[in-house]
Coordinates of N, CA and C in Angstrom, one line a residue:
Chain A
M1 N 153.1 -127.8 -71.3 CA 154.5 -128.1 -71.8 C 155.0 -128.8 -73.3
K2 N 155.5 -127.6 -74.2 CA 155.7 -128.3 -75.6 C 156.2 -129.8 -75.2
Q3 N 156.0 -130.5 -76.2 CA 156.9 -131.9 -76.9 C 157.8 -131.8 -77.8
V4 N 158.9 -131.8 -77.9 CA 159.7 -131.3 -79.2 C 160.7 -132.7 -78.9
K5 N 160.9 -132.7 -80.4 CA 161.4 -134.2 -80.6 C 162.3 -133.6 -82.2
I6 N 163.4 -134.3 -82.0 CA 164.3 -134.8 -83.5 C 164.1 -135.9 -83.6
L7 N 163.5 -135.7 -85.3 CA 164.1 -137.3 -85.4 C 165.6 -137.0 -86.6
G8 N 166.6 -138.8 -86.0 CA 167.4 -138.1 -86.8 C 167.8 -139.3 -86.3
S9 N 168.8 -139.9 -87.5 CA 169.2 -141.3 -86.5 C 170.8 -141.3 -85.5
G10 N 171.5 -139.5 -86.2 CA 171.9 -139.2 -85.4 C 173.9 -139.2 -85.5
C11 N 173.3 -138.3 -87.6 CA 174.3 -137.3 -88.2 C 174.7 -136.2 -87.6
M12 N 175.8 -135.6 -88.3 CA 175.9 -134.6 -88.1 C 174.5 -133.8 -87.6
K13 N 174.3 -133.6 -89.2 CA 172.9 -132.8 -88.8 C 172.0 -132.8 -87.9
C14 N 171.8 -134.4 -87.6 CA 171.3 -134.4 -86.9 C 171.4 -133.8 -85.1
N15 N 172.7 -134.4 -85.4 CA 173.6 -132.9 -83.7 C 173.1 -132.3 -83.6
Q16 N 174.0 -131.2 -84.3 CA 173.2 -130.3 -85.1 C 172.1 -130.0 -84.5
L17 N 171.3 -130.2 -85.1 CA 169.9 -129.7 -84.6 C 169.6 -129.7 -83.6
A18 N 169.4 -131.0 -82.6 CA 169.9 -131.2 -81.6 C 169.7 -130.1 -80.3
D19 N 171.0 -129.8 -81.0 CA 172.0 -128.3 -80.1 C 171.5 -127.4 -80.0
A20 N 171.2 -127.1 -80.9 CA 171.0 -125.7 -81.0 C 169.3 -125.2 -81.0
V21 N 168.3 -126.6 -81.2 CA 167.5 -126.7 -80.2 C 167.4 -126.3 -78.5
N22 N 168.2 -127.9 -77.8 CA 168.8 -127.1 -76.6 C 169.7 -125.5 -76.4
A23 N 170.0 -125.1 -76.4 CA 170.7 -124.0 -76.8 C 169.8 -123.2 -76.9
I24 N 168.4 -123.0 -77.6 CA 167.2 -122.1 -77.3 C 166.0 -121.7 -76.3
I25 N 166.4 -123.6 -75.8 CA 165.2 -123.7 -75.6 C 165.7 -123.1 -74.6
A26 N 166.6 -123.4 -73.5 CA 168.0 -123.3 -72.7 C 167.3 -121.7 -72.1
T27 N 167.4 -120.6 -73.5 CA 168.3 -119.4 -73.6 C 166.8 -118.7 -73.4
E28 N 165.8 -119.3 -74.4 CA 165.0 -118.2 -73.8 C 163.8 -119.2 -73.1
N29 N 164.0 -119.5 -72.0 CA 163.8 -120.4 -70.6 C 161.8 -120.9 -71.4
I30 N 161.9 -122.0 -72.3 CA 161.1 -122.4 -73.0 C 160.5 -123.6 -72.3
D31 N 159.4 -123.5 -72.1 CA 159.3 -124.8 -71.1 C 159.1 -126.3 -72.0
A32 N 159.5 -127.0 -72.3 CA 159.6 -127.9 -73.3 C 160.3 -129.7 -72.8
S33 N 160.0 -130.9 -72.8 CA 160.6 -131.7 -73.1 C 161.0 -131.7 -74.9
I34 N 162.7 -132.3 -74.6 CA 162.8 -132.6 -75.8 C 163.1 -134.5 -76.2
E35 N 163.2 -135.0 -77.1 CA 162.9 -135.7 -77.1 C 164.1 -136.8 -78.8
K36 N 165.1 -137.2 -77.8 CA 165.8 -137.6 -79.6 C 165.1 -138.5 -80.5
V37 N 164.6 -139.0 -81.5 CA 164.0 -140.3 -82.2 C 164.9 -140.8 -83.1
T38 N 165.9 -141.8 -82.6 CA 167.2 -142.7 -83.6 C 166.4 -143.3 -84.3
D39 N 165.0 -144.6 -83.8 CA 164.7 -145.2 -84.1 C 163.8 -145.6 -85.9
I40 N 164.0 -146.1 -86.7 CA 163.7 -145.5 -88.5 C 161.9 -145.9 -88.0
Q41 N 161.6 -146.6 -87.2 CA 159.7 -147.2 -88.0 C 159.2 -145.9 -86.5
K42 N 159.6 -145.8 -85.2 CA 159.5 -144.2 -85.0 C 158.9 -143.3 -86.2
I43 N 160.6 -143.2 -86.1 CA 160.9 -142.1 -87.0 C 159.7 -141.9 -88.3
M44 N 159.7 -143.1 -89.1 CA 158.7 -142.7 -90.5 C 156.6 -142.4 -90.2
A45 N 156.9 -142.8 -88.5 CA 155.5 -143.0 -88.1 C 155.0 -141.0 -88.5
Y46 N 156.0 -140.4 -88.1 CA 155.6 -138.9 -89.7 C 156.3 -138.9 -90.7
N47 N 156.3 -140.1 -91.0 CA 156.7 -140.3 -92.7 C 157.4 -138.8 -93.2
V48 N 158.7 -138.4 -92.7 CA 159.9 -137.6 -92.9 C 161.0 -138.3 -93.6
L49 N 160.7 -138.0 -94.0 CA 162.6 -139.2 -95.5 C 163.7 -138.3 -95.8
S50 N 163.3 -136.7 -95.2 CA 164.9 -135.3 -94.9 C 164.8 -135.6 -93.9
L51 N 165.9 -135.9 -93.5 CA 166.0 -136.0 -91.8 C 167.1 -134.4 -92.1
P52 N 167.3 -134.7 -90.8 CA 166.8 -134.1 -89.4 C 165.6 -133.3 -89.5
A53 N 164.3 -134.2 -88.5 CA 163.2 -132.8 -88.4 C 163.2 -132.9 -86.8
L54 N 162.8 -131.9 -87.1 CA 161.8 -131.2 -86.2 C 160.2 -131.2 -85.7
V55 N 160.7 -132.2 -85.0 CA 158.2 -131.8 -84.5 C 158.2 -131.5 -83.2
V56 N 157.0 -130.6 -83.2 CA 156.5 -129.3 -82.1 C 154.9 -130.0 -81.6
D57 N 155.3 -130.8 -80.8 CA 153.2 -131.1 -80.6 C 153.5 -131.7 -81.8
E58 N 153.8 -133.0 -82.1 CA 153.3 -134.0 -82.4 C 152.8 -133.4 -84.0
E59 N 154.3 -131.7 -84.4 CA 154.3 -131.9 -85.7 C 154.9 -131.4 -86.3
V60 N 155.3 -131.7 -87.5 CA 156.7 -131.7 -87.9 C 156.8 -130.2 -88.6
R61 N 157.3 -129.7 -88.2 CA 157.6 -127.5 -88.6 C 159.1 -127.8 -89.3
C62 N 159.5 -128.4 -90.5 CA 160.7 -128.4 -90.5 C 161.5 -130.1 -91.2
K63 N 162.0 -130.4 -92.1 CA 162.7 -131.4 -92.4 C 163.5 -130.7 -92.8
G64 N 165.0 -131.6 -93.2 CA 165.8 -131.5 -93.9 C 167.2 -130.3 -93.9
R65 N 166.6 -130.2 -93.3 CA 167.8 -128.8 -93.1 C 167.7 -128.4 -91.1
V66 N 169.3 -127.3 -91.0 CA 169.1 -126.8 -89.9 C 168.5 -125.6 -89.5
P67 N 167.9 -124.9 -89.4 CA 167.2 -123.5 -89.7 C 168.2 -123.0 -88.5
E68 N 167.8 -120.6 -89.2 CA 169.0 -120.6 -88.6 C 168.1 -120.3 -87.3
R69 N 169.0 -119.3 -85.9 CA 167.9 -119.4 -84.6 C 167.1 -118.6 -84.4
D70 N 167.4 -117.0 -85.6 CA 165.4 -117.1 -85.5 C 164.5 -118.0 -85.3
E71 N 164.9 -118.8 -86.9 CA 164.1 -119.1 -87.1 C 162.9 -120.5 -85.9
L72 N 164.1 -121.1 -85.5 CA 164.4 -122.1 -85.1 C 164.1 -121.7 -83.9
K73 N 164.2 -120.7 -83.4 CA 163.1 -119.7 -82.3 C 161.6 -120.1 -82.2
D74 N 161.5 -118.8 -83.8 CA 160.4 -119.0 -84.1 C 159.2 -120.2 -83.8
L75 N 159.5 -121.3 -84.6 CA 159.3 -122.8 -84.5 C 159.1 -122.8 -83.5
L76 N 160.3 -123.2 -83.0 CA 159.9 -123.7 -81.2 C 158.0 -123.2 -80.4
T77 N 158.2 -121.8 -80.9 CA 157.7 -121.0 -80.2 C 156.2 -120.5 -80.7
R78 N 155.5 -120.8 -81.7 CA 155.2 -119.9 -82.5 C 153.9 -121.3 -81.3
Chain B
M1 N 151.7 -147.6 -86.2 CA 152.6 -148.3 -87.9 C 153.2 -149.9 -87.5
N2 N 152.6 -150.5 -88.8 CA 153.7 -151.5 -88.5 C 155.1 -152.0 -89.2
K3 N 155.6 -153.2 -88.9 CA 156.9 -153.1 -89.3 C 156.5 -153.5 -90.2
A4 N 157.8 -152.7 -90.8 CA 158.2 -153.2 -93.2 C 158.6 -154.7 -92.8
K5 N 157.8 -155.3 -93.4 CA 158.4 -156.2 -94.1 C 160.4 -156.5 -94.6
E6 N 160.9 -157.2 -94.2 CA 162.3 -157.3 -94.4 C 162.8 -158.6 -95.1
V7 N 163.1 -158.7 -96.3 CA 163.9 -160.0 -96.9 C 165.3 -160.2 -97.2
S8 N 165.5 -161.6 -97.3 CA 167.0 -161.2 -97.4 C 167.1 -161.7 -98.8
P9 N 168.5 -161.5 -99.5 CA 169.1 -161.0 -101.0 C 168.4 -162.3 -101.6
A10 N 168.1 -163.6 -101.4 CA 168.3 -165.0 -101.6 C 166.6 -164.5 -101.9
A11 N 165.6 -164.6 -101.2 CA 164.3 -163.7 -101.0 C 164.4 -163.0 -101.9
A12 N 164.8 -161.9 -101.8 CA 164.5 -160.9 -102.5 C 165.1 -161.5 -104.5
L13 N 165.6 -162.1 -104.8 CA 166.0 -162.5 -105.7 C 164.7 -163.6 -106.5
G14 N 164.4 -164.9 -105.7 CA 163.5 -165.3 -105.8 C 161.8 -164.7 -105.9
M15 N 161.8 -163.2 -105.2 CA 160.4 -162.4 -106.0 C 160.7 -161.8 -107.2
I16 N 161.9 -161.8 -107.3 CA 162.3 -161.3 -108.5 C 162.2 -162.1 -109.9
E17 N 162.3 -162.6 -109.8 CA 162.1 -164.0 -110.9 C 160.9 -164.2 -111.2
K18 N 160.0 -164.1 -109.8 CA 158.6 -163.8 -110.1 C 157.5 -162.9 -110.2
G19 N 158.8 -161.6 -110.8 CA 157.8 -160.5 -111.2 C 158.3 -159.5 -110.5
G20 N 158.2 -159.7 -109.3 CA 158.8 -158.8 -108.0 C 159.8 -157.1 -108.9
L21 N 159.8 -156.3 -109.0 CA 160.1 -155.1 -109.0 C 161.2 -154.9 -108.0
L22 N 162.3 -155.1 -108.7 CA 163.6 -154.5 -107.7 C 164.1 -153.1 -107.6
V23 N 163.6 -151.3 -107.1 CA 163.5 -150.3 -106.4 C 164.7 -149.5 -106.3
D24 N 166.0 -149.4 -106.3 CA 167.4 -148.9 -106.1 C 167.5 -147.5 -105.9
V25 N 167.4 -147.6 -104.5 CA 167.6 -146.1 -103.8 C 168.3 -145.0 -103.8
R26 N 169.5 -146.5 -103.8 CA 170.9 -145.2 -103.8 C 170.9 -143.9 -105.3
E27 N 172.1 -143.8 -103.9 CA 172.7 -142.0 -105.1 C 173.3 -142.5 -106.6
P28 N 173.4 -142.0 -107.4 CA 173.8 -141.9 -109.0 C 174.6 -142.2 -108.9
D29 N 175.7 -141.3 -108.2 CA 178.1 -141.9 -108.0 C 177.3 -143.2 -106.7
E30 N 176.6 -143.6 -105.8 CA 176.2 -145.3 -105.7 C 176.5 -146.6 -107.5
V31 N 175.2 -145.3 -107.6 CA 175.0 -146.7 -109.3 C 175.9 -147.0 -110.0
A32 N 176.6 -145.9 -110.1 CA 178.0 -146.1 -110.9 C 179.3 -146.6 -110.9
E33 N 179.0 -146.7 -109.9 CA 180.2 -147.3 -108.9 C 180.0 -148.7 -108.9
A34 N 178.8 -149.4 -108.9 CA 178.0 -151.0 -108.1 C 177.1 -150.6 -108.2
S35 N 176.3 -151.7 -109.6 CA 174.5 -151.9 -109.7 C 174.6 -153.9 -109.0
F36 N 173.0 -153.2 -109.1 CA 172.3 -155.6 -108.9 C 172.3 -155.3 -110.3
N37 N 173.0 -157.1 -110.7 CA 173.5 -156.6 -112.2 C 171.9 -158.3 -112.6
I38 N 170.6 -157.3 -112.4 CA 169.6 -158.3 -113.1 C 168.4 -157.0 -113.6
P39 N 167.9 -157.5 -114.5 CA 166.9 -156.6 -115.4 C 166.0 -155.8 -114.9
G40 N 165.6 -154.7 -115.2 CA 164.1 -154.2 -115.3 C 164.6 -153.1 -113.5
V41 N 166.0 -152.9 -113.3 CA 165.8 -152.0 -111.5 C 165.5 -151.1 -111.6
M42 N 164.6 -150.4 -111.5 CA 164.0 -149.2 -111.3 C 164.6 -148.6 -110.6
L43 N 165.2 -147.0 -110.7 CA 165.9 -146.4 -109.7 C 165.9 -144.9 -109.4
I44 N 164.8 -145.4 -108.4 CA 165.2 -143.6 -107.7 C 166.1 -143.4 -106.2
P45 N 166.7 -142.3 -106.8 CA 167.6 -141.9 -105.8 C 166.6 -141.5 -105.1
F46 N 167.2 -141.9 -103.2 CA 166.5 -141.2 -102.2 C 166.3 -139.7 -101.8
R47 N 167.1 -138.9 -102.4 CA 167.2 -137.6 -102.4 C 166.1 -137.1 -103.2
T48 N 165.3 -138.1 -104.3 CA 164.1 -137.8 -104.8 C 162.7 -138.1 -104.8
F49 N 163.1 -139.6 -103.9 CA 162.1 -140.4 -103.5 C 160.8 -139.8 -103.1
E50 N 160.6 -138.8 -102.4 CA 159.6 -138.0 -102.2 C 158.9 -138.1 -103.2
S51 N 159.9 -136.8 -103.8 CA 158.7 -136.2 -105.5 C 158.4 -137.5 -106.3
H52 N 159.6 -138.4 -106.5 CA 159.5 -139.5 -107.4 C 158.8 -141.3 -107.5
F53 N 157.9 -141.2 -105.9 CA 157.4 -142.6 -105.9 C 156.3 -142.7 -106.5
Q54 N 155.4 -142.0 -107.2 CA 154.8 -142.4 -107.4 C 154.3 -143.4 -108.6
E55 N 156.1 -143.8 -109.4 CA 156.2 -143.9 -110.1 C 156.4 -145.4 -110.5
I56 N 156.7 -146.4 -109.0 CA 156.6 -147.2 -108.7 C 155.1 -147.7 -108.8
P57 N 155.0 -149.0 -109.5 CA 153.7 -150.0 -109.9 C 153.0 -150.2 -108.0
D58 N 152.2 -149.9 -108.0 CA 151.3 -150.4 -106.7 C 151.3 -151.9 -106.8
D59 N 150.9 -152.2 -107.3 CA 150.2 -153.1 -107.8 C 151.4 -154.8 -108.1
R60 N 152.6 -153.8 -108.2 CA 153.3 -155.8 -108.1 C 154.3 -155.5 -106.4
N61 N 154.6 -156.9 -106.4 CA 155.7 -157.3 -105.2 C 157.1 -155.9 -105.5
V62 N 157.0 -154.9 -104.6 CA 157.9 -154.8 -105.0 C 159.4 -154.4 -103.7
I63 N 160.2 -154.5 -104.0 CA 161.5 -154.5 -102.7 C 162.8 -154.0 -102.9
I64 N 162.8 -153.4 -102.4 CA 163.4 -151.6 -102.3 C 164.8 -151.4 -101.5
G65 N 165.7 -151.8 -102.3 CA 167.4 -151.7 -101.5 C 167.7 -150.7 -101.6
C66 N 168.8 -150.5 -101.4 CA 170.1 -149.9 -101.2 C 171.5 -150.2 -101.1
N67 N 172.3 -149.0 -100.0 CA 173.9 -149.9 -99.9 C 174.3 -151.2 -98.6
V68 N 173.3 -150.5 -97.0 CA 172.8 -151.8 -96.7 C 171.3 -152.3 -95.9
G69 N 170.4 -151.2 -96.3 CA 169.5 -151.4 -96.0 C 168.6 -150.3 -95.3
E70 N 169.2 -149.4 -94.6 CA 168.9 -148.3 -93.6 C 167.5 -147.3 -94.7
R71 N 168.6 -146.8 -95.3 CA 167.4 -146.1 -96.7 C 166.0 -147.2 -96.8
S72 N 166.8 -147.8 -98.1 CA 165.8 -148.4 -98.2 C 164.5 -149.1 -97.2
L73 N 164.8 -149.0 -95.7 CA 164.2 -149.5 -94.9 C 162.8 -147.9 -94.5
M74 N 163.8 -146.6 -95.0 CA 162.4 -146.1 -94.4 C 161.9 -145.4 -95.9
A75 N 162.4 -145.9 -96.8 CA 162.1 -145.7 -97.8 C 159.9 -145.8 -98.5
T76 N 160.3 -147.6 -97.9 CA 159.6 -149.1 -97.3 C 158.3 -148.4 -96.1
Y77 N 158.9 -147.4 -95.8 CA 158.2 -147.1 -94.8 C 157.1 -146.1 -94.8
F78 N 157.6 -144.8 -95.9 CA 157.7 -144.0 -96.6 C 156.1 -145.1 -97.6
L79 N 156.1 -145.7 -98.9 CA 155.6 -146.3 -99.5 C 154.6 -147.0 -98.5
M80 N 154.3 -147.6 -97.5 CA 153.7 -147.8 -96.8 C 152.3 -147.2 -96.1
N81 N 153.6 -145.9 -95.9 CA 151.9 -144.5 -95.4 C 151.9 -144.2 -96.5
H82 N 151.8 -144.8 -98.3 CA 151.5 -144.1 -99.1 C 150.1 -145.3 -99.7
G83 N 150.3 -146.4 -98.8 CA 148.8 -147.1 -99.1 C 150.2 -148.5 -100.1
Y84 N 151.4 -148.7 -100.1 CA 152.1 -149.5 -100.8 C 151.5 -151.3 -99.4
D85 N 150.8 -152.1 -99.9 CA 150.8 -152.7 -99.2 C 152.2 -154.0 -99.5
K86 N 152.4 -153.9 -100.6 CA 153.6 -154.8 -101.3 C 155.0 -154.6 -101.6
A87 N 155.8 -153.8 -100.4 CA 157.0 -153.4 -100.8 C 157.2 -153.5 -99.4
V88 N 159.0 -154.1 -99.9 CA 159.7 -155.3 -98.8 C 160.9 -154.5 -98.9
N89 N 161.4 -154.6 -97.3 CA 163.4 -154.0 -98.0 C 164.1 -155.2 -98.3
L90 N 164.8 -154.9 -99.0 CA 166.3 -155.4 -99.2 C 167.1 -154.8 -97.8
Q91 N 167.6 -157.0 -97.3 CA 167.6 -156.9 -95.5 C 169.2 -156.5 -96.0
D92 N 170.3 -155.9 -95.3 CA 171.7 -155.2 -96.1 C 172.0 -155.0 -97.5
G93 N 171.1 -154.0 -97.6 CA 171.0 -154.1 -98.8 C 172.0 -154.6 -100.1
I94 N 172.7 -153.8 -101.4 CA 173.2 -154.2 -101.8 C 174.9 -154.6 -101.8
V95 N 175.5 -154.7 -100.4 CA 176.1 -155.2 -99.4 C 175.7 -156.2 -99.1
G96 N 175.3 -156.9 -98.8 CA 174.8 -158.1 -98.1 C 174.0 -159.3 -99.8
W97 N 173.9 -158.6 -100.5 CA 173.7 -159.3 -102.1 C 174.5 -159.9 -102.4
A98 N 175.8 -158.4 -102.6 CA 177.0 -159.0 -103.0 C 178.3 -160.0 -102.5
E99 N 178.2 -159.5 -100.9 CA 178.2 -160.9 -100.3 C 177.6 -162.4 -100.2
R100 N 177.0 -162.3 -100.8 CA 175.9 -163.9 -100.4 C 176.3 -164.0 -102.5
G101 N 177.2 -164.1 -103.0 CA 177.4 -163.8 -104.4 C 176.3 -163.8 -105.7
L102 N 175.4 -163.2 -105.2 CA 174.0 -162.7 -106.3 C 174.9 -161.6 -106.9
P103 N 174.4 -161.4 -108.4 CA 175.0 -161.2 -109.6 C 175.2 -159.3 -109.3
V104 N 176.3 -158.6 -109.2 CA 176.8 -157.2 -109.1 C 177.3 -156.8 -110.3
I105 N 177.0 -155.2 -111.1 CA 178.0 -154.8 -112.1 C 179.0 -153.9 -111.8
G106 N 180.2 -153.8 -111.4 CA 181.0 -152.9 -111.4 C 181.7 -153.6 -109.4
K107 N 182.7 -152.7 -109.0 CA 183.7 -153.0 -107.6 C 182.4 -152.5 -106.5
L108 N 182.1 -152.3 -105.4 CA 181.4 -151.7 -104.4 C 182.8 -151.4 -103.6
K109 N 183.0 -150.3 -103.7 CA 183.4 -149.2 -102.3 C 183.1 -148.5 -101.3
H110 N 182.4 -149.3 -101.1 CA 182.0 -148.5 -99.8 C 180.9 -149.2 -99.5
T111 N 181.3 -150.2 -98.3 CA 180.3 -151.7 -97.5 C 180.1 -150.4 -96.1
K112 N 179.1 -149.8 -95.7 CA 179.0 -149.1 -95.0 C 177.5 -148.1 -95.4
G113 N 176.8 -148.2 -94.9 CA 175.8 -147.3 -95.1 C 175.5 -145.7 -95.8
G114 N 174.8 -145.3 -96.1 CA 174.5 -143.5 -96.9 C 174.2 -143.3 -95.8
C115 N 174.2 -141.5 -95.8 CA 173.5 -140.4 -94.8 C 172.4 -141.0 -95.0
C116 N 171.9 -140.6 -93.3 CA 170.7 -141.1 -93.0 C 169.6 -139.4 -93.6
C117 N 170.5 -139.2 -93.5 CA 169.2 -137.6 -94.4 C 169.7 -138.0 -95.8
G118 N 170.1 -139.0 -97.2 CA 170.0 -138.7 -98.1 C 170.0 -138.9 -99.0
G119 N 171.9 -139.2 -98.9 CA 172.8 -138.6 -99.3 C 173.8 -139.6 -99.3
S120 N 175.1 -139.8 -100.1 CA 175.8 -141.0 -100.3 C 177.1 -140.1 -99.5
K121 N 177.2 -139.3 -99.3 CA 178.2 -139.0 -99.1 C 179.1 -139.1 -97.8
G122 N 180.2 -139.6 -97.0 CA 180.1 -140.3 -96.4 C 180.2 -141.8 -96.2
H123 N 179.2 -142.6 -96.7 CA 179.0 -143.6 -96.1 C 178.1 -143.9 -95.3
G124 N 177.8 -143.8 -94.2 CA 176.5 -144.1 -93.1 C 178.4 -144.2 -91.8
E125 N 178.8 -143.0 -91.7 CA 179.6 -142.5 -91.3 C 178.7 -141.8 -89.7
K126 N 177.5 -142.0 -89.1 CA 176.7 -141.7 -88.5 C 177.0 -141.1 -86.8
S127 N 177.9 -142.0 -86.3 CA 177.8 -141.5 -85.8 C 179.3 -140.0 -85.4
G128 N 180.3 -140.2 -86.7 CA 180.9 -139.4 -85.9 C 180.8 -137.9 -87.2
G129 N 179.3 -138.7 -87.8 CA 178.8 -136.8 -88.5 C 179.3 -136.6 -89.7
S130 N 179.7 -137.4 -90.6 CA 180.5 -136.4 -91.6 C 179.6 -137.0 -93.1
C131 N 178.8 -137.8 -92.9 CA 178.0 -137.9 -94.0 C 176.6 -136.6 -94.5
C132 N 177.3 -135.4 -93.5 CA 176.4 -134.0 -93.6 C 177.1 -133.3 -93.8

């Protein structure tokens, strides 16, 4: 099972990324757990200043933007 | 990772008077509106912090400030991750600084946080999400 984390303190972009990730995981039947990380200390353990950020299996795969669907699908499945 | 050290505005001023460096990570539009009225403040906007943090000396006490202390807390952790063991966060940012009667030039129009994504737009309307 993939471990997916959305890093962000809850602004519009953070929520957009979370919604997009949830939608792709559901439609593509990806076996994944999703966690929203909002605590700054926990976010900064990934050393990311540009939010929101997408972490898959503890690897930061995207930061500071909400990718288009195709790219996001690739980031979640590769 | 260790929890970042945070200091009150009064404690920050004491550190500055003893040679500490205040780094303001607010965006230029915020700084134009109101700024810390003390000499030698270093300005590194949060949006460019990742590419300019090396300009901050690592051998001085460094106090990181923003509007209310959220972006500066992230910047403080970022510096800690890069070996800055003398970096601390200014609690409550320039808003708390001004509320305690410490010197400010200009007038603060926004008394909430900046955007978690790094910008100043929306000034902290996190849950409603207009900052981005």
